[in-house]
Short mmCIF file of C-alpha atoms in Angstrom, two decimals:
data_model
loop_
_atom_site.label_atom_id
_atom_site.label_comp_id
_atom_site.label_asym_id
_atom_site.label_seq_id
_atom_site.Cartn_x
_atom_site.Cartn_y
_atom_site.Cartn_z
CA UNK A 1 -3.37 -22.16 -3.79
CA UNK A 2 0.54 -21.13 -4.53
CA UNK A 3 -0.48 -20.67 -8.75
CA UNK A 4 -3.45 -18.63 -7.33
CA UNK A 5 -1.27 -16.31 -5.47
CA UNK A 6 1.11 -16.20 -8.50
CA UNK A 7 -2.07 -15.53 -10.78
CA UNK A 8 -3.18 -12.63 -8.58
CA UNK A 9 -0.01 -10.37 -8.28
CA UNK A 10 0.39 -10.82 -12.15
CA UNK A 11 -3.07 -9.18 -12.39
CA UNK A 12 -2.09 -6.76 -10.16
CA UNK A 13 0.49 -5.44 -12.34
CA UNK A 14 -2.35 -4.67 -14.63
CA UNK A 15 -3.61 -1.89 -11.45
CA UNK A 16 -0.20 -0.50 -11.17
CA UNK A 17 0.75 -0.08 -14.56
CA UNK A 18 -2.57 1.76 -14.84
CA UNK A 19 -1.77 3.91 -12.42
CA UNK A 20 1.78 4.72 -13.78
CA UNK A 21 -0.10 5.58 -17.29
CA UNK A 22 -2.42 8.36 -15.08
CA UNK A 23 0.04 9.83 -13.01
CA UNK A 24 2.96 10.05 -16.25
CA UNK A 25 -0.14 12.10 -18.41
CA UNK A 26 -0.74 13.75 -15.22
CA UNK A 27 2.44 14.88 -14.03
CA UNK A 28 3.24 16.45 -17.58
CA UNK A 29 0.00 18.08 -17.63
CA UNK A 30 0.14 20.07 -13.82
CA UNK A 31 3.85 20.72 -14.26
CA UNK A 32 3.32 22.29 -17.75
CA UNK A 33 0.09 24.32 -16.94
CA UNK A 34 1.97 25.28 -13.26
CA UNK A 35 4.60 27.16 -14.90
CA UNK A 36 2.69 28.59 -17.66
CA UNK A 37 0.23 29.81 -15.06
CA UNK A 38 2.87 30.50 -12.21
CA UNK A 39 0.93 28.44 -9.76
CA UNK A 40 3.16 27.11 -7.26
CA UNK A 41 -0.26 24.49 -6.12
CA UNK A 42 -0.17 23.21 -9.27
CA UNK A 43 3.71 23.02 -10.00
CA UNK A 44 3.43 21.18 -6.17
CA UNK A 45 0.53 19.15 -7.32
CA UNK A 46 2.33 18.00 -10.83
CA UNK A 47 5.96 16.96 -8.78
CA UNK A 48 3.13 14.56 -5.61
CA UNK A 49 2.32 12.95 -8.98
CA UNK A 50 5.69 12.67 -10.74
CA UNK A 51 6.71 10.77 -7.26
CA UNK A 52 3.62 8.45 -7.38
CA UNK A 53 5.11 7.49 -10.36
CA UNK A 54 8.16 6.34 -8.57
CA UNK A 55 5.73 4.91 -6.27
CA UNK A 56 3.84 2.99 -8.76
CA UNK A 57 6.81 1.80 -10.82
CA UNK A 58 7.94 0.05 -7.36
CA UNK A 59 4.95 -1.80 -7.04
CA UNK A 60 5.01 -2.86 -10.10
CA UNK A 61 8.68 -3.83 -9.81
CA UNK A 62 7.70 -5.64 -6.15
CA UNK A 63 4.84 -7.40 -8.02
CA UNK A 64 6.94 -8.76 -10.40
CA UNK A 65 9.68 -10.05 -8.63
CA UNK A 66 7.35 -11.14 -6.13
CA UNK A 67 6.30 -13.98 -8.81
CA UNK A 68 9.88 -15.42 -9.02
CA UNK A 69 9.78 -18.91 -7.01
CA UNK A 70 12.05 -19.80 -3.99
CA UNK A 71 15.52 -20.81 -5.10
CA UNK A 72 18.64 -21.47 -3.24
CA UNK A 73 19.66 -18.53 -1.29
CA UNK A 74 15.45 -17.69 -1.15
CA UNK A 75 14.01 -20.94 0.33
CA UNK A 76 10.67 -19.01 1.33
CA UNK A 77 10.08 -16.84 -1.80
CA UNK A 78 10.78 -13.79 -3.09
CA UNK A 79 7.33 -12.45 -1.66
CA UNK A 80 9.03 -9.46 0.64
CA UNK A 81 10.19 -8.37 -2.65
CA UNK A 82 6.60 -5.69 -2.79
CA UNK A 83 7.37 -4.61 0.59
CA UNK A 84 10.82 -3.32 0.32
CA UNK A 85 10.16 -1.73 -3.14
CA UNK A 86 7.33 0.14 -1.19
CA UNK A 87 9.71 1.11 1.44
CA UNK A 88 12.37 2.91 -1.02
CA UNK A 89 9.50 4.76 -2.99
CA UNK A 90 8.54 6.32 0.81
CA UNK A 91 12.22 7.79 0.61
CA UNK A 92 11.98 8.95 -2.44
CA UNK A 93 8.45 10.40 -1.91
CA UNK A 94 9.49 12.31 1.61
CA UNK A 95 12.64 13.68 -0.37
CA UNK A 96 10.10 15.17 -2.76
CA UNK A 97 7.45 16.22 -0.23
CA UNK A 98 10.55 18.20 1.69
CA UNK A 99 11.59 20.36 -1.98
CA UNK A 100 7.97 20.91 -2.09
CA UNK A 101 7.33 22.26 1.33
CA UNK A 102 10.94 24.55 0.73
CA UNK A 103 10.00 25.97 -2.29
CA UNK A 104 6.15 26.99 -1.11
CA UNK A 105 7.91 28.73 1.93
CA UNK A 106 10.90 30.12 -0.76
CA UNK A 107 7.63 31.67 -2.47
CA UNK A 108 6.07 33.32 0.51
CA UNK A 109 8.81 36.33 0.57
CA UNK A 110 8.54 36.76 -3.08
CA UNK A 111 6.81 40.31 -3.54
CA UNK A 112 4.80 41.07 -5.94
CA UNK A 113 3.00 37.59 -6.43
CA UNK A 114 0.03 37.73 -8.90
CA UNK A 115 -2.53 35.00 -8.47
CA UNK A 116 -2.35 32.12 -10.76
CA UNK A 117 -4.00 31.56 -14.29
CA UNK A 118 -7.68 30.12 -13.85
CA UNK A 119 -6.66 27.73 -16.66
CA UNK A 120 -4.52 25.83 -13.26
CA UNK A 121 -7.84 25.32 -11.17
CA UNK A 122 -9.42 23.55 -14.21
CA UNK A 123 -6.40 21.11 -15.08
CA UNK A 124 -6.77 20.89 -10.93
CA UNK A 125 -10.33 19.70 -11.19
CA UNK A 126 -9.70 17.54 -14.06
CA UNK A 127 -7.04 15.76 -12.44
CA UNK A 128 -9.02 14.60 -9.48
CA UNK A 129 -12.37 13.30 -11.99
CA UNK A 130 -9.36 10.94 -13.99
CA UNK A 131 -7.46 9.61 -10.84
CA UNK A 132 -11.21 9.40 -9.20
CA UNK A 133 -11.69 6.69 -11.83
CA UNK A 134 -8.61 4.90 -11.38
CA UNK A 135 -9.00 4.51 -7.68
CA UNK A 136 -12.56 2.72 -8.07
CA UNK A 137 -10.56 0.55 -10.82
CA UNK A 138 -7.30 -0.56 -8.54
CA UNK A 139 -9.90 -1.06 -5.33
CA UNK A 140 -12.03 -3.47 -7.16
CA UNK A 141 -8.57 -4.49 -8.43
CA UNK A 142 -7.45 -5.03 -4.83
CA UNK A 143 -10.46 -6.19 -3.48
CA UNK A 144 -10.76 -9.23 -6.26
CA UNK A 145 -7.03 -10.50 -5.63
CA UNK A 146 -6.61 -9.25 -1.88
CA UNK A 147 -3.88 -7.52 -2.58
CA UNK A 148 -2.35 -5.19 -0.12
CA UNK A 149 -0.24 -3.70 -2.20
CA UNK A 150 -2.73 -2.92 -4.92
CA UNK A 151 -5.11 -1.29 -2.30
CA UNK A 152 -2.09 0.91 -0.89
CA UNK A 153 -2.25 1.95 -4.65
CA UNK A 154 -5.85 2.86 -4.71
CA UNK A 155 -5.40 4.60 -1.25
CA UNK A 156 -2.83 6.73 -2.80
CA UNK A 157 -4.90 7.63 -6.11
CA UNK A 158 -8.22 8.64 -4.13
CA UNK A 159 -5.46 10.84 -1.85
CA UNK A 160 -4.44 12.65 -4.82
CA UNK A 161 -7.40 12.99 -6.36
CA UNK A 162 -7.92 14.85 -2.88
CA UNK A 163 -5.16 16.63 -3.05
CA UNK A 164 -6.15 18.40 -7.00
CA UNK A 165 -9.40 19.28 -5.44
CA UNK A 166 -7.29 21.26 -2.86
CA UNK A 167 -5.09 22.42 -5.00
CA UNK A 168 -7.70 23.51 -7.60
CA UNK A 169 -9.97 25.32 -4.39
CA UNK A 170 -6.35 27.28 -3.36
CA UNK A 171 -5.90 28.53 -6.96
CA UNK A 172 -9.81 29.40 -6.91
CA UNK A 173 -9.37 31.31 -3.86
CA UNK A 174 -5.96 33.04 -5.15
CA UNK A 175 -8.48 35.22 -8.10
CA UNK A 176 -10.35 36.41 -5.39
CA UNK A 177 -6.91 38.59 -4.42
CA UNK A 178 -5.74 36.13 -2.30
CA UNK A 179 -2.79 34.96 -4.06
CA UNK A 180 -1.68 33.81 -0.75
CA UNK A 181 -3.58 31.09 -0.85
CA UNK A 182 -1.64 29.66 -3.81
CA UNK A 183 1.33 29.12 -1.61
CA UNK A 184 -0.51 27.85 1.84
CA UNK A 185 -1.99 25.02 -0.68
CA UNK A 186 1.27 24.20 -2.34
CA UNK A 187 2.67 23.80 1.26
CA UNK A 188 -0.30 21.65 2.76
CA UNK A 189 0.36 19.39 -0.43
CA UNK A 190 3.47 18.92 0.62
CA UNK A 191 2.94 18.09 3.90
CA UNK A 192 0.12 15.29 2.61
CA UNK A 193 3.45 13.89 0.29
CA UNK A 194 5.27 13.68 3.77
CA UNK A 195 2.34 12.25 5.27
CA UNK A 196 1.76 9.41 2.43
CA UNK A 197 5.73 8.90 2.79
CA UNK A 198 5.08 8.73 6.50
CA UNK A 199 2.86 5.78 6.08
CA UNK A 200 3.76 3.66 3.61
CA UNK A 201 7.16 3.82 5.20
CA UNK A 202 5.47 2.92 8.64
CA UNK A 203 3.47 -0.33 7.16
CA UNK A 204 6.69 -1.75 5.29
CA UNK A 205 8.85 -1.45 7.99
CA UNK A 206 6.44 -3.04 10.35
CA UNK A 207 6.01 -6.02 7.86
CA UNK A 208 9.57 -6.33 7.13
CA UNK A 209 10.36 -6.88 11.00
CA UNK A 210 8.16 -9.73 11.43
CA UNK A 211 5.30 -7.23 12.79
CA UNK A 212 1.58 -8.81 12.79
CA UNK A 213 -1.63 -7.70 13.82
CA UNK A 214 -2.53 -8.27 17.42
CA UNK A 215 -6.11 -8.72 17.14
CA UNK A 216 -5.99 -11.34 14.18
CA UNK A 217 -3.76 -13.39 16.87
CA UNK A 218 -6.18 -12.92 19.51
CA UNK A 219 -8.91 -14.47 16.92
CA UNK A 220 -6.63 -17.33 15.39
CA UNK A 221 -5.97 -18.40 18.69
CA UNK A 222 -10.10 -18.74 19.44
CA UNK A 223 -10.07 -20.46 16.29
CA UNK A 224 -7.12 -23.10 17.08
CA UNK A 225 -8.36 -23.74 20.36
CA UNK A 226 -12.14 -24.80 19.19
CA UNK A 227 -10.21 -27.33 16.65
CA UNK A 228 -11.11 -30.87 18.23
CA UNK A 229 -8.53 -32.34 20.14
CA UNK A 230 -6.29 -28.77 20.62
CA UNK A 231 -6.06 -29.31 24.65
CA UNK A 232 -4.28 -25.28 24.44
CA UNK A 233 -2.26 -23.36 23.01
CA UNK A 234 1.15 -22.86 24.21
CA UNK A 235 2.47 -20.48 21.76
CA UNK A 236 1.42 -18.82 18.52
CA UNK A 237 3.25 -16.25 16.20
CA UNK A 238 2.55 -14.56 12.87
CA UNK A 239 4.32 -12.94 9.82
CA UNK A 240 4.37 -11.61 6.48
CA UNK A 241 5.48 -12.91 3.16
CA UNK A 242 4.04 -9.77 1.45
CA UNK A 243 0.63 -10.26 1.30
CA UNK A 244 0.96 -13.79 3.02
CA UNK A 245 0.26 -14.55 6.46
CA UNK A 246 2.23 -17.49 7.91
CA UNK A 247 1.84 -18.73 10.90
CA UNK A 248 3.95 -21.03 13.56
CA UNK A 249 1.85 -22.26 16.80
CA UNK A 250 2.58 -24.85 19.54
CA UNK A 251 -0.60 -26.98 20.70
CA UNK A 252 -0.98 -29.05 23.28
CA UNK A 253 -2.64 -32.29 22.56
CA UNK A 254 -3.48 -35.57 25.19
CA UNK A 255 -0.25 -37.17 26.11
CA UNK A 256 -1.64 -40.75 25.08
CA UNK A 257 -2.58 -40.01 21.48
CA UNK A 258 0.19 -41.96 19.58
CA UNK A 259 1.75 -40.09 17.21
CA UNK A 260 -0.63 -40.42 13.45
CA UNK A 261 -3.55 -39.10 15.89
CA UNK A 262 -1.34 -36.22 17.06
CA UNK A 263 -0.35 -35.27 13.60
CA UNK A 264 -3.91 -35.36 12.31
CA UNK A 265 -4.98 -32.95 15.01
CA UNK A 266 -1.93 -31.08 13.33
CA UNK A 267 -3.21 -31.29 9.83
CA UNK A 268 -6.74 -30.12 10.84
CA UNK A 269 -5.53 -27.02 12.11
CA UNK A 270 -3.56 -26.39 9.39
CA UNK A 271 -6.46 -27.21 7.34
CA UNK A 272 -8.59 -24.82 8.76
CA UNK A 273 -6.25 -21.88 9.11
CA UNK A 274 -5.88 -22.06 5.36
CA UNK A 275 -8.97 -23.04 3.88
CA UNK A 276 -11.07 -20.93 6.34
CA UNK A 277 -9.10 -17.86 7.16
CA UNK A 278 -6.59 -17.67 3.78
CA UNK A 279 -3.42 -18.25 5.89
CA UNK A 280 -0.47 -19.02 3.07
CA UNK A 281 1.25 -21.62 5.22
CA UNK A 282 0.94 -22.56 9.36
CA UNK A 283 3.96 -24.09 10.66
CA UNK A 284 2.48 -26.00 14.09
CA UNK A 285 4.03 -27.71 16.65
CA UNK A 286 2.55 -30.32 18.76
CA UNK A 287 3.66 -30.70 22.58
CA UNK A 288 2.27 -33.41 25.02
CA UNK A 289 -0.22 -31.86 27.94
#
């Protein structure tokens, strides 16, 4: 199961590094076209995808140290390795999303603002058909290896595919002499790049302090207790190794099983936390009733 898991982020580099490819041509593209055309959507638009280039480069990063076994200071893995590389491209990302949002309100008392070229709505609409396409990619991507990470990625790409199409509607809107509405899209870009920062901040730092979802304990602990010869359950935590759920619980077995019976009761549950529900390890604990 361990060489699966190993197999699986190394294919998931392939997502990211796809991703890095897009938003690289992209970012070049929107930044080029937003200053030729004045467009402070687009220029907005170009520096959401220089940071998701950051972004991506940290996944990739996370996926690849992920792979490197446990050694002697790292008895459990390197597999929190992702997680923290997502958590310092959410820094990066907010720092971005904050110039953004300054420079769209530094624009508002410029006078004499002309609306954009309509050459910046098209690049806008372009932009959101390729990263369209590389969002289905990294979601099948993520689906196939269940890899949260990957599907963060895909998240991201159909966000800023989102985000063109807005961008692409403001600079629309700006020929019909609204150039106005140039600026209010560069700023609610910039508030989405906050937003994203917001959240991918939110999910590392939850994963990095041992947080777990409530309801999957609520169902493991169904689970456990339907295992034959589980008399309760006295205690059971979970937490992440990146995309890895471990697991320590404390059962309660019949006080006159000797002790091979107790640890097969032990195994089993094991056993079917793993094999059933994809848990990477379960640490459990057996207590006399």
């Amino acid at each position: 199961m361990e060489d699966q898991k190993y197999k699986d982020l190394k294919l998931g580099e392939r997502g990211a590094m796809i991703s890095i490819i897009a938003y690289i041509f992209l970012s070049i593209v929107k930044l080029v076209f937003g200053y030729m055309s004045d467009s402070a959507a687009l220029k907005a638009d170009g520096l959401n995808n220089a940071t998701d280039i950051v972004a991506s480069i940290a996944v990739f990063v996370g996926l690849r140290m992920s792979q490197k076994p446990a050694d002697k200071d790292h008895g459990y893995g390197h597999w929190k390795s992702e997680t923290i590389a997502s958590m310092v491209a959410s820094f990066i990302m907010l720092a971005v999303g904050i110039q953004v949002l300054n420079d769209a309100f530094s624009s508002m008392f410029q006078e004499g603002k002309e609306s954009p070229n309509i050459w910046a709505a098209y690049v806008g609409v372009f932009s959101s058909i390729v990263m369209y396409f590389v969002y289905r990619y990294n979601k099948h991507l993520a689906e196939k290896i269940n890899s949260k990470a990957v599907m963060a990625a895909a998240k991201d790409n159909i966000s800023d595919a989102w985000v063109s199409i807005g961008t692409a509607v403001g600079i629309f809107g700006s020929q019909l002499n609204m150039p106005w509405l140039d600026t209010l899209t560069a700023i609610i870009v910039g508030l989405l790049i906050c937003k994203t920062a917001w959240d991918i901040f939110k999910l590392a730092s939850h994963e990095l302090s041992d947080g777990f979802d409530i309801d999957k304990i609520k169902l493991y602990r169904v689970v456990i207790n339907e295992v034959e010869g589980v008399a309760a359950i006295k205690g059971i935590k979970g937490r992440y190794y990146g995309n890895n759920e471990v697991l320590d619980v404390i059962i309660i077995v019949d006080s006159s099983l000797n002790i091979q019976e107790a640890h097969d009761i032990a195994s089993q549950v094991e056993k079917v936390m793993i094999n059933e529900y994809g848990v990477y390890d379960v640490h459990v604990h057996v207590e006399p009733e």
